[in-house]
Short mmCIF file of C-alpha atoms in Angstrom, two decimals:
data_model
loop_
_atom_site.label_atom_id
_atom_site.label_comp_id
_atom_site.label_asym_id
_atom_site.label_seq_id
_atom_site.Cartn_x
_atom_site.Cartn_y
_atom_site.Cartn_z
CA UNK A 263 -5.43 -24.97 27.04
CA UNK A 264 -7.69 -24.75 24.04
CA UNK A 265 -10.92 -26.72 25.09
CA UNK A 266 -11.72 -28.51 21.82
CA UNK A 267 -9.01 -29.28 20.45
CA UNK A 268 -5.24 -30.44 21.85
CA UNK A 269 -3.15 -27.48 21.89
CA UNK A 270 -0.12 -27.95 18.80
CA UNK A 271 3.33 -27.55 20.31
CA UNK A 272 6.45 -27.96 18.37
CA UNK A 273 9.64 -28.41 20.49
CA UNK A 274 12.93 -27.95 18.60
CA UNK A 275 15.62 -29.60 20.42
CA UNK A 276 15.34 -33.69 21.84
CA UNK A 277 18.07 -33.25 24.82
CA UNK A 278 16.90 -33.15 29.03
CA UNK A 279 14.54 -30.26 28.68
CA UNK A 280 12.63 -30.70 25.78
CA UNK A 281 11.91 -34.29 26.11
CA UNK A 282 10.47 -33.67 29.86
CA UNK A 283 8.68 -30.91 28.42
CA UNK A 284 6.66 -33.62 25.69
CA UNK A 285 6.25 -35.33 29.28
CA UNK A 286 4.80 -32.67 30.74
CA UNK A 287 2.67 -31.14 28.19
CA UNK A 288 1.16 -34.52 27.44
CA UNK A 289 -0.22 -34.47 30.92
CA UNK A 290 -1.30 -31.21 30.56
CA UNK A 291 -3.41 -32.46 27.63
CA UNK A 292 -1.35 -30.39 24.51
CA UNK A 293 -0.31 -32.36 21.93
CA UNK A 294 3.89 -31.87 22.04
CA UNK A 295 5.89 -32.92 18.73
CA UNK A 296 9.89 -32.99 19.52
CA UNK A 297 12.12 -31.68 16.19
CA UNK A 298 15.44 -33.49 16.78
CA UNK A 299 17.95 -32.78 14.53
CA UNK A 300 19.99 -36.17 15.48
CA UNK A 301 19.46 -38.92 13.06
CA UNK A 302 19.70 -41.37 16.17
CA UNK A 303 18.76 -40.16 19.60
CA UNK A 304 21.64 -41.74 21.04
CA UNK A 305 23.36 -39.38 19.67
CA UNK A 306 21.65 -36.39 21.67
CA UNK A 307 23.19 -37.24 25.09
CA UNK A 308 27.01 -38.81 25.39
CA UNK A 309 28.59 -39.42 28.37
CA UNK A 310 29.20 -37.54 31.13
CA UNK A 311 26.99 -37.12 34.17
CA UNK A 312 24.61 -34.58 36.18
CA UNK A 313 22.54 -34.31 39.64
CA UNK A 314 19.21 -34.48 39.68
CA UNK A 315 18.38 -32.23 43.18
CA UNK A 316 15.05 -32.14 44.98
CA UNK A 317 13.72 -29.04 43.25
CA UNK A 318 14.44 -30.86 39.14
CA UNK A 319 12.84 -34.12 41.13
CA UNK A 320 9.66 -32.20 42.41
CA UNK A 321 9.11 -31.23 38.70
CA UNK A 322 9.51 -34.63 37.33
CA UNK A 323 7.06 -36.32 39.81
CA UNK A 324 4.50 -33.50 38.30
CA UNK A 325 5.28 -35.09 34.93
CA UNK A 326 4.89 -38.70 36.18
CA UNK A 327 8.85 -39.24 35.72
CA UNK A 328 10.62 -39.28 38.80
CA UNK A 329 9.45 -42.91 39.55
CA UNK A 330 10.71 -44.10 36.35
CA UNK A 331 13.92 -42.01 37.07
CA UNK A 332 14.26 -43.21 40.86
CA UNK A 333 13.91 -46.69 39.02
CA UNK A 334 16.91 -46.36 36.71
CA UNK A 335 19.12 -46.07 39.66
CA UNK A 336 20.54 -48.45 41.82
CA UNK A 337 21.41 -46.98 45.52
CA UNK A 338 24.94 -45.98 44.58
CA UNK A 339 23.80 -42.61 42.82
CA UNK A 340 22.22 -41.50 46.18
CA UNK A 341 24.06 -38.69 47.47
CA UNK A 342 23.99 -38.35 51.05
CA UNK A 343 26.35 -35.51 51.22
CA UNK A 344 28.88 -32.80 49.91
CA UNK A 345 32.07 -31.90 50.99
CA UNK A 346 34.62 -28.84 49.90
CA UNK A 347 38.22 -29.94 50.16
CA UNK A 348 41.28 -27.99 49.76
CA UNK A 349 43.02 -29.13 46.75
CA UNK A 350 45.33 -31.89 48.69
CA UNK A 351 42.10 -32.99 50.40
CA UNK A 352 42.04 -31.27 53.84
CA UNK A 353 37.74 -30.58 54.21
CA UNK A 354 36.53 -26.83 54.72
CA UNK A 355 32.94 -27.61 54.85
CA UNK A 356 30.09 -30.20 54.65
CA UNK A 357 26.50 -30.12 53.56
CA UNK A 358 23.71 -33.08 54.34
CA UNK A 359 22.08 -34.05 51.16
CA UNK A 360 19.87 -37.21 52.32
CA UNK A 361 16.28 -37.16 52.55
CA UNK A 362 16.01 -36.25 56.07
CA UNK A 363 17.79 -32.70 55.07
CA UNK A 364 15.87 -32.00 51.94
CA UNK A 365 12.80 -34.07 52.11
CA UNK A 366 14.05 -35.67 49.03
CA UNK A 367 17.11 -37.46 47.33
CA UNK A 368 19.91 -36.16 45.00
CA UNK A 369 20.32 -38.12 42.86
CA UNK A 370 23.64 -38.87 40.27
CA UNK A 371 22.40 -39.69 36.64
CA UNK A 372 24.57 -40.82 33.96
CA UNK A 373 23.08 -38.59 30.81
CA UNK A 374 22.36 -41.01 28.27
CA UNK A 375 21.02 -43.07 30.99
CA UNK A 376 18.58 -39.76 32.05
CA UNK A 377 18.01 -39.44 28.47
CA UNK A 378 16.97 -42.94 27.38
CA UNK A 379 14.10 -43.11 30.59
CA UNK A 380 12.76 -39.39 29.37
CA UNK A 381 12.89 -41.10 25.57
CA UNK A 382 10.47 -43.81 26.76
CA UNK A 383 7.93 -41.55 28.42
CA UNK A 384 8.28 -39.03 25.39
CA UNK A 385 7.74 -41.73 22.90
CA UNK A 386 6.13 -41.28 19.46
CA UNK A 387 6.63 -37.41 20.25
CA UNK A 388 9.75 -37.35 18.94
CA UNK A 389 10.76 -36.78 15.09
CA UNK A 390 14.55 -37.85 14.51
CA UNK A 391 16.28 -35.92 11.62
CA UNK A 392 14.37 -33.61 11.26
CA UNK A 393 17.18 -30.37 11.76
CA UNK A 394 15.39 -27.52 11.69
CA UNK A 395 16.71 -24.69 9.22
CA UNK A 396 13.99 -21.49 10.26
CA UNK A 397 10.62 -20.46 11.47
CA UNK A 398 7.92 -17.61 10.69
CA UNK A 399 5.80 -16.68 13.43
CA UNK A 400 2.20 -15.38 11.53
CA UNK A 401 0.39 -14.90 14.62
CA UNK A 402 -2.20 -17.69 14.19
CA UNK A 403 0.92 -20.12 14.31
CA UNK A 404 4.27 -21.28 13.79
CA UNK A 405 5.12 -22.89 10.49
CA UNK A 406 9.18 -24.33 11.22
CA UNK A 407 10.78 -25.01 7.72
CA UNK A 408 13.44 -28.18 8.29
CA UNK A 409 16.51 -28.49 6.30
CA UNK A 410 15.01 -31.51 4.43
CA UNK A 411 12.41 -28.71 2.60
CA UNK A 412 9.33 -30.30 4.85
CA UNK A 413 7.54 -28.09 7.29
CA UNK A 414 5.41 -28.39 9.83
CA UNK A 415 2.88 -25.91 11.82
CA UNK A 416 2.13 -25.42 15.52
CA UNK A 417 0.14 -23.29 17.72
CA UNK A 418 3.49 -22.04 19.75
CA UNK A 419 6.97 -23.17 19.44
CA UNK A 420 9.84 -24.29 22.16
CA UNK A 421 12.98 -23.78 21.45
CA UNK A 422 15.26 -26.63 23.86
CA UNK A 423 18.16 -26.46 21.29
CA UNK A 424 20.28 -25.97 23.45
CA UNK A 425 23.67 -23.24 23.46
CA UNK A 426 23.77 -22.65 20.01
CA UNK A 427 20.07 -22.28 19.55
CA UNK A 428 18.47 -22.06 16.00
CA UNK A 429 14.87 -20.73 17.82
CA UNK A 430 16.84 -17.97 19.96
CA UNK A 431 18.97 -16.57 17.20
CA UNK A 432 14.87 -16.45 15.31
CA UNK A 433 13.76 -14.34 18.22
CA UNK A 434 16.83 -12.49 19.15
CA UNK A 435 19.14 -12.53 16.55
CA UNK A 436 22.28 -14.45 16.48
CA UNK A 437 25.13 -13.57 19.22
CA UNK A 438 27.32 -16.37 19.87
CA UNK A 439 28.21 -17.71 23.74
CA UNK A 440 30.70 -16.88 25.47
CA UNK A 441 33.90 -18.74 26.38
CA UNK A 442 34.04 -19.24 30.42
CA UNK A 443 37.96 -19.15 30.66
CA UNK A 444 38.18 -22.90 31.50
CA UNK A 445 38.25 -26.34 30.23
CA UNK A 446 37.09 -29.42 32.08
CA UNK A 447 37.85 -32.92 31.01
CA UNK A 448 34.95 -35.05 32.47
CA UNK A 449 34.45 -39.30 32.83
CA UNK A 450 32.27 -41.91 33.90
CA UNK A 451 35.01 -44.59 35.58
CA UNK A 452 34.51 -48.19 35.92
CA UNK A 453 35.59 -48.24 39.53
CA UNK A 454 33.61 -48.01 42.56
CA UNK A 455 35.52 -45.61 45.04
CA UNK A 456 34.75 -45.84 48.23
CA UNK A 457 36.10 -42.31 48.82
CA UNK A 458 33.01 -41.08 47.09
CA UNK A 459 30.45 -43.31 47.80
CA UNK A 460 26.98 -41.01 48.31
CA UNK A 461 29.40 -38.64 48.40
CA UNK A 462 29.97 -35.77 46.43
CA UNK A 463 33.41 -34.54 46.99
CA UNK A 464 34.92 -30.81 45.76
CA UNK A 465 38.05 -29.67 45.48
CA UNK A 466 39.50 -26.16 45.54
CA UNK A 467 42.60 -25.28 44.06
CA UNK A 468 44.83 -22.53 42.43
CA UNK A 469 43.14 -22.15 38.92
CA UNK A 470 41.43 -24.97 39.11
CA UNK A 471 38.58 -27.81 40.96
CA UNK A 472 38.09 -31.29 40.95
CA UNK A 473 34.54 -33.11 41.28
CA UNK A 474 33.92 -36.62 41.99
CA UNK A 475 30.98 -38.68 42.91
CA UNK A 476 29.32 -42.20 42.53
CA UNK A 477 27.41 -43.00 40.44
CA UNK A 478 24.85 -46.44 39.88
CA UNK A 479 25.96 -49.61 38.56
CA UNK A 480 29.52 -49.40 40.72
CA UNK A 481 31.27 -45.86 38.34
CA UNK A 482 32.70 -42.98 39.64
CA UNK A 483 32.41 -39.97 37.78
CA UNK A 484 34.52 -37.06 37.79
CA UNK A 485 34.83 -33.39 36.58
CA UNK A 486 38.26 -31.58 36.47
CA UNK A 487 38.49 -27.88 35.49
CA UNK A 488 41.01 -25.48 34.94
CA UNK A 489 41.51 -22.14 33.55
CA UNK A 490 43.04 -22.05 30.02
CA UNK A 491 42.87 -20.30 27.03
CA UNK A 492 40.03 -21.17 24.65
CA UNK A 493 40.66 -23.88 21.65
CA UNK A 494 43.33 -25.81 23.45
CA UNK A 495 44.44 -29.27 22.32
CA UNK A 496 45.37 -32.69 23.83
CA UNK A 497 48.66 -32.89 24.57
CA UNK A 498 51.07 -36.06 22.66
CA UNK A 499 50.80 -38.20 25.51
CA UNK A 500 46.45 -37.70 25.85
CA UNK A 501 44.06 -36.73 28.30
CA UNK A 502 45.12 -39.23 31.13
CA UNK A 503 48.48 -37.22 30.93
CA UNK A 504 47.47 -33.74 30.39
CA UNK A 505 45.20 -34.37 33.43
CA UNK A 506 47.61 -35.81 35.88
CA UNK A 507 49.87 -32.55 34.53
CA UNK A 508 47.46 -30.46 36.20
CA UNK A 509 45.92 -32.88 39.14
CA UNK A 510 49.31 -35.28 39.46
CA UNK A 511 49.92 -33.37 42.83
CA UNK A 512 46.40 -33.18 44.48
CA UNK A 513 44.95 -35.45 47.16
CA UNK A 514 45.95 -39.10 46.47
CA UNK A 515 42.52 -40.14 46.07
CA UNK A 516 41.91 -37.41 42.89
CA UNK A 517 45.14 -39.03 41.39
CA UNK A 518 44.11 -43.09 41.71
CA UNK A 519 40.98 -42.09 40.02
CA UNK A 520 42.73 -39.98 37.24
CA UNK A 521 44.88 -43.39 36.95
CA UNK A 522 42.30 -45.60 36.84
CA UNK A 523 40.37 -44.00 34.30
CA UNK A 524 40.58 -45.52 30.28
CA UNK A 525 41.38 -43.24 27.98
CA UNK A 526 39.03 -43.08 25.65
CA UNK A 527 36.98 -42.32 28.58
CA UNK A 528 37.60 -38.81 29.17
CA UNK A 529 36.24 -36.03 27.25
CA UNK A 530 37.57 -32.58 27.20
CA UNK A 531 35.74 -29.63 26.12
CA UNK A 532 36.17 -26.10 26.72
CA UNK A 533 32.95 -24.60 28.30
CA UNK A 534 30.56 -21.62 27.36
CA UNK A 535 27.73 -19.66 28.21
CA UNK A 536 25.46 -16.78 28.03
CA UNK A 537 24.73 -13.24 30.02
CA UNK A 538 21.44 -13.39 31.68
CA UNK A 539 18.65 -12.36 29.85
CA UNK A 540 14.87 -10.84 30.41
CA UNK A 541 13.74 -11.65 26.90
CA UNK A 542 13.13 -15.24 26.03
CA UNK A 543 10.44 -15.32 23.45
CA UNK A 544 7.70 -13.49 21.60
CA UNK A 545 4.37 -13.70 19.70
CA UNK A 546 3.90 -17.91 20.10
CA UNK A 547 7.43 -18.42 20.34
CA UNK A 548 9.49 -18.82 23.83
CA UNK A 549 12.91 -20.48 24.51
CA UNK A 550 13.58 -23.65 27.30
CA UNK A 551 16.88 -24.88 28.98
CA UNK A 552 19.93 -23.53 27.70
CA UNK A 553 17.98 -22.28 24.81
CA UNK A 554 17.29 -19.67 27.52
CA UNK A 555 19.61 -19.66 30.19
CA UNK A 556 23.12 -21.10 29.62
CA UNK A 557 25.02 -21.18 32.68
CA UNK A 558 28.27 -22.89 33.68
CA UNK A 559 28.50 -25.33 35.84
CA UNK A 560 29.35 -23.91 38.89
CA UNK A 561 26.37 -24.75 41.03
CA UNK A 562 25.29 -27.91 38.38
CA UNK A 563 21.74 -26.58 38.31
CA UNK A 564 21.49 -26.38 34.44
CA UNK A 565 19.38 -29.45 33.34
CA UNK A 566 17.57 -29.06 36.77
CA UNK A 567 16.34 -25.59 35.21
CA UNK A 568 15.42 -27.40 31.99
CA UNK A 569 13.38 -29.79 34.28
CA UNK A 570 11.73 -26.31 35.47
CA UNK A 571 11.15 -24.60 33.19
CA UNK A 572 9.19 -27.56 31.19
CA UNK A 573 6.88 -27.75 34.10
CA UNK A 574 5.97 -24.53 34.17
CA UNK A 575 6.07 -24.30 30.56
CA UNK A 576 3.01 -26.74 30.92
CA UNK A 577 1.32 -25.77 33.75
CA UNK A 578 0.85 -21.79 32.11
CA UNK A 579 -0.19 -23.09 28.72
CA UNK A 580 -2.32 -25.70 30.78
CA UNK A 581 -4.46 -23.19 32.77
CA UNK A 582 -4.79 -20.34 29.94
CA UNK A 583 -6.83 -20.11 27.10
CA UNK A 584 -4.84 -17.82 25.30
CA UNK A 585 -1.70 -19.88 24.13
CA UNK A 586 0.05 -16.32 23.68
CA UNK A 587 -0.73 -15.46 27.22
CA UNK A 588 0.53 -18.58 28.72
CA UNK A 589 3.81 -17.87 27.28
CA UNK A 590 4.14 -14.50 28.58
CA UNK A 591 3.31 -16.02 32.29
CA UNK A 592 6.01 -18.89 31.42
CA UNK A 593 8.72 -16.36 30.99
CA UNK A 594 7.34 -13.99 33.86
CA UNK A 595 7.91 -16.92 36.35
CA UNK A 596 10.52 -18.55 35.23
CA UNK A 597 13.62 -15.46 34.40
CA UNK A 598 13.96 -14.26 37.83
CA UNK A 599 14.52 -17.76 39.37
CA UNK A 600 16.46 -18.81 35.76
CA UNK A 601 18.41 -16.04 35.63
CA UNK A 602 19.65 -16.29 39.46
CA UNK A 603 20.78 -19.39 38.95
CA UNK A 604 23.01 -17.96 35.45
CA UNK A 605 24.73 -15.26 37.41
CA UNK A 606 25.03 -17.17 40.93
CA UNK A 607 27.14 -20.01 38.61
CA UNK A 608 28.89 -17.83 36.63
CA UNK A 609 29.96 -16.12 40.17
CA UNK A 610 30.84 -19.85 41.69
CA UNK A 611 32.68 -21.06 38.62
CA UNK A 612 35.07 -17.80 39.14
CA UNK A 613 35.43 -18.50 43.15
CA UNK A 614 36.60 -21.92 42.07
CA UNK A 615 39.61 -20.96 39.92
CA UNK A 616 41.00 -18.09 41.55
CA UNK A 617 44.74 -18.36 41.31
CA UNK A 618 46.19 -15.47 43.19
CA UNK A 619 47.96 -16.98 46.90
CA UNK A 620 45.85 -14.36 48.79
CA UNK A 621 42.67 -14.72 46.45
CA UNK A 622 43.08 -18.74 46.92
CA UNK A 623 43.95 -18.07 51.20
CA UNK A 624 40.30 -15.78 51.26
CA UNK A 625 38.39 -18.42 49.20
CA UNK A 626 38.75 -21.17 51.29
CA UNK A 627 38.60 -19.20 54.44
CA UNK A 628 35.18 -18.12 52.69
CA UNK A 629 34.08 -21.58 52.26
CA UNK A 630 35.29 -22.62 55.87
CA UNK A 631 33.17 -19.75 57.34
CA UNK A 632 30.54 -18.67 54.82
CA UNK A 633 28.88 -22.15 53.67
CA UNK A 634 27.32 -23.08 56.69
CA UNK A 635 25.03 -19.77 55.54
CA UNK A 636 25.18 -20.62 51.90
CA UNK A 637 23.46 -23.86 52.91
CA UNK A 638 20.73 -22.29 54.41
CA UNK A 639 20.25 -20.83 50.48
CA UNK A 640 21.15 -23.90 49.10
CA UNK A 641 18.46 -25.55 50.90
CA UNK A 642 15.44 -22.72 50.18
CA UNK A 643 16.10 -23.35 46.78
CA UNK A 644 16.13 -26.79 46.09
CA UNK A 645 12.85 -26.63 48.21
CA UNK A 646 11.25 -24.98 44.98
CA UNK A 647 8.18 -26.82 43.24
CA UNK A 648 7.65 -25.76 40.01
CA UNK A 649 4.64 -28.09 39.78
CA UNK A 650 3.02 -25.43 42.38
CA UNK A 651 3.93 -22.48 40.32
#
C-alpha cells in the first residue's frame, strides 16, 4: 500500500463480496468506494439463503466481521451436521460439521440478513445508484464513467458485479453464462422443523435434489432442483404445485415443508454459470466473486469464495507498493483454489441429477462408499485461511 497516501479503490458491484472487500481493504488502510447500481441496497440481496463454512468465517474474522456475523444469528443457524439421503429419505452418509470437527461453526445466513451486517461495517463506502456504464484503464488509473454521465477515478478497480459483469466483459470481452440444465425453486419457511434442526439434510434423486436446513429466528429454508430446459414458466396452479409435481412423492418430511411453505415465498430461477478461467484482470483492473468465478451450487462455496477472495484481495494490495503488482499476486493465489471450487461444483451439481436407473444405483452407492474420503477433502479445505495467504 502506497505509504502517503490511502490507496483509491473503486469496487463495482454492492452484493457479499464486494461489500466484505470495503471491510477488508479499510483495515488494510486503502480507501474502498462501492459503485452499486441499486437505487436501494435492499434491493441487492432478496431472499434466499447460504452457508457461511469455516474457511469464508476465517476470512471475515481477518476483516473484523465474523463477530458481528456470529451476532446476527441466534443458535438455530448452527449446523452441526450433514446428511445425504436417498430421495424417499433412507441416509447414505453423514458428515460432522460442529466446532469440535472443524475448529469452527457453519453457519446458515439468510442473505439480506448477511447483507444488511456487511452494509453496516461497509458504511459510507457505498454509493447507491450509481450503475456503472464503462471504464478506461490509462495506466496511472481507472476513470469508471456511470450511466448518470458522472465519473469517478481510482488507483485499481474491482469488479464484484456479479454473473453478468460490466468490469469482466471491459477486460475480457462480453460472453454470456451458461445455462446449468436445471432450475431450483428456493424459500425461507416460517416453520421450525425439527427434522432439520443444525441439520443440513440432502437428497438424491432421479434428475433432481432437495436441500433443507434451519435457519435463525425458528425458518427452515430449502432448495429444490431439477433438470429442465432453460426459460421455463410457472405452471397455472404456482410454484407450491409445480414443486409438489416434482417432490409430491419424496420423503414425507420434503413434502410437509413444500406444504407448509406460502406462496409468494418461493422463488424459481433457472441457474447459470461460467467455465473456469486463468485470466481475471489486467493493468489496475481485476475481477472478485462471481465477477470471476461463477459456479453452481453444487458444493455452496460461491459467496464463501467472494469472502476469499476480498481478503486476499486486501492483504496483496496491503503488503505491495506497486498497486499493479498486488493485483497480479491476487489473481496468482486466488485461480487455482477459485477455479477448483468452479469445476468441483459444476462436477457435483451433475452427480446430483443423474437420471439414468444405473447412473442413479452407482451415485448413491458412490456416496454410501466414497464420502467418508470426500470428507477428508471437505475438511482440508474449509481449513483454508485466506487471512494467512
Amino acid at each position: 500500500m502506497r505509504a502517503n497516501t490511502p490507496l483509491r479503490v473503486g469496487i463495482v458491484g454492492g452484493g457479499i463480496g464486494g461489500l466484505t472487500a470495503a471491510a477488508a481493504l479499510r483495515r488494510a488502510g486503502a480507501e474502498p468506494t462501492v459503485l452499486e447500481r441499486a437505487t436501494e441496497l435492499r434491493h441487492v440481496q432478496l431472499g434466499g439463503s447460504l452457508h457461511l463454512w469455516p474457511n469464508a468465517l476465517r476470512a471475515l474474522d481477518w476483516a473484523g466481521l465474523y463477530a458481528p456475523v456470529r451476532a446476527s444469528v441466534d443458535e438455530g443457524a448452527i449446523m452441526e451436521r450433514q446428511s445425504f439421503n436417498t430421495w424417499d429419505g433412507r441416509e447414505l452418509a453423514r458428515w460432522w460439521l460442529g466446532h469440535e470437527a472443524l475448529e469452527l461453526p457453519t453457519l446458515a445466513v439468510v442473505r439480506g440478513e448477511l447483507h444488511q451486517v456487511l452494509a453496516q461495517a461497509a458504511g459510507d463506502a457505498i454509493l447507491v445508484g450509481a450503475a456503472v456504464e464503462g471504464f478506461e484503464d490509462d495506466g496511472e488509473g481507472v476513470t469508471v464513467r456511470l450511466e448518470s454521465g458522472a465519473s469517478a477515478r481510482f488507483d485499481v478497480l474491482v469488479g464484484a458485479d456479479g454473473l453478468r459483469s460490466r468490469v469482466r466483459e471491459g477486460v475480457l470481452g462480453a460472453v454470456a453464462p451458461t445455462y446449468t440444465g436445471y432450475t431450483t425453486w428456493v424459500a425461507n419457511v416460517p416453520v421450525a422443523d425439527p427434522h432439520y434442526q443444525h441439520t443440513i439434510r440432502l437428497y438424491f434423486g432421479k434428475g433432481g435434489r432437495f436441500i433443507a436446513y434451519s435457519l435463525a429466528g425458528g425458518r427452515t429454508h430449502f432448495e429444490a432442483v431439477t433438470r429442465t430446459a432453460r426459460g421455463g414458466t410457472d405452471g397455472p396452479e404456482g410454484r407450491k404445485a409445480d414443486m409438489l409435481a416434482h417432490f409430491g412423492d419424496w420423503a414425507a418430511e420434503i413434502v410437509a415443508l413444500i406444504e407448509a411453505t406460502p406462496e409468494p415465498g418461493i422463488r424459481r430461477a433457472d441457474a447459470f454459470a461460467r467455465p473456469a478461467g486463468k485470466t481475471w484482470g489486467a493493468g489496475r483492473v481485476t475481477l472478485l466473486g462471481d465477477a470471476a468465478h461463477a459456479m453452481t451450487n453444487g458444493v455452496a462455496q460461491g459467496a464463501n469464495q467472494a469472502i476469499e477472495d476480498a481478503i486476499v484481495l486486501a492483504r496483496c494490495l496491503e503488503r505491495n507498493g506497486d498497486p499493479v503488482a498486488g493485483l497480479r499476486e491476487y489473481e496468482r493465489l486466488r485461480v487455482p483454489r477459485a477455479t477448483g471450487y468452479v469445476k468441483r461444483s459444476k462436477r457435483m451439481a451433475g452427480f446430483g441429477l443423474v437420471e439414468h436407473p444405473a447412473a442413479v444405483v452407482a451415485r448413491n452407492a458412490f456416496v454410501k462408499t466414497g464420502f467418508r474420503f470426500a470428507y477428508r477433502l471437505h475438511k482440508r479445505e474449509l481449513a483454508y485461511d485466506a487471512g494467512a495467504a
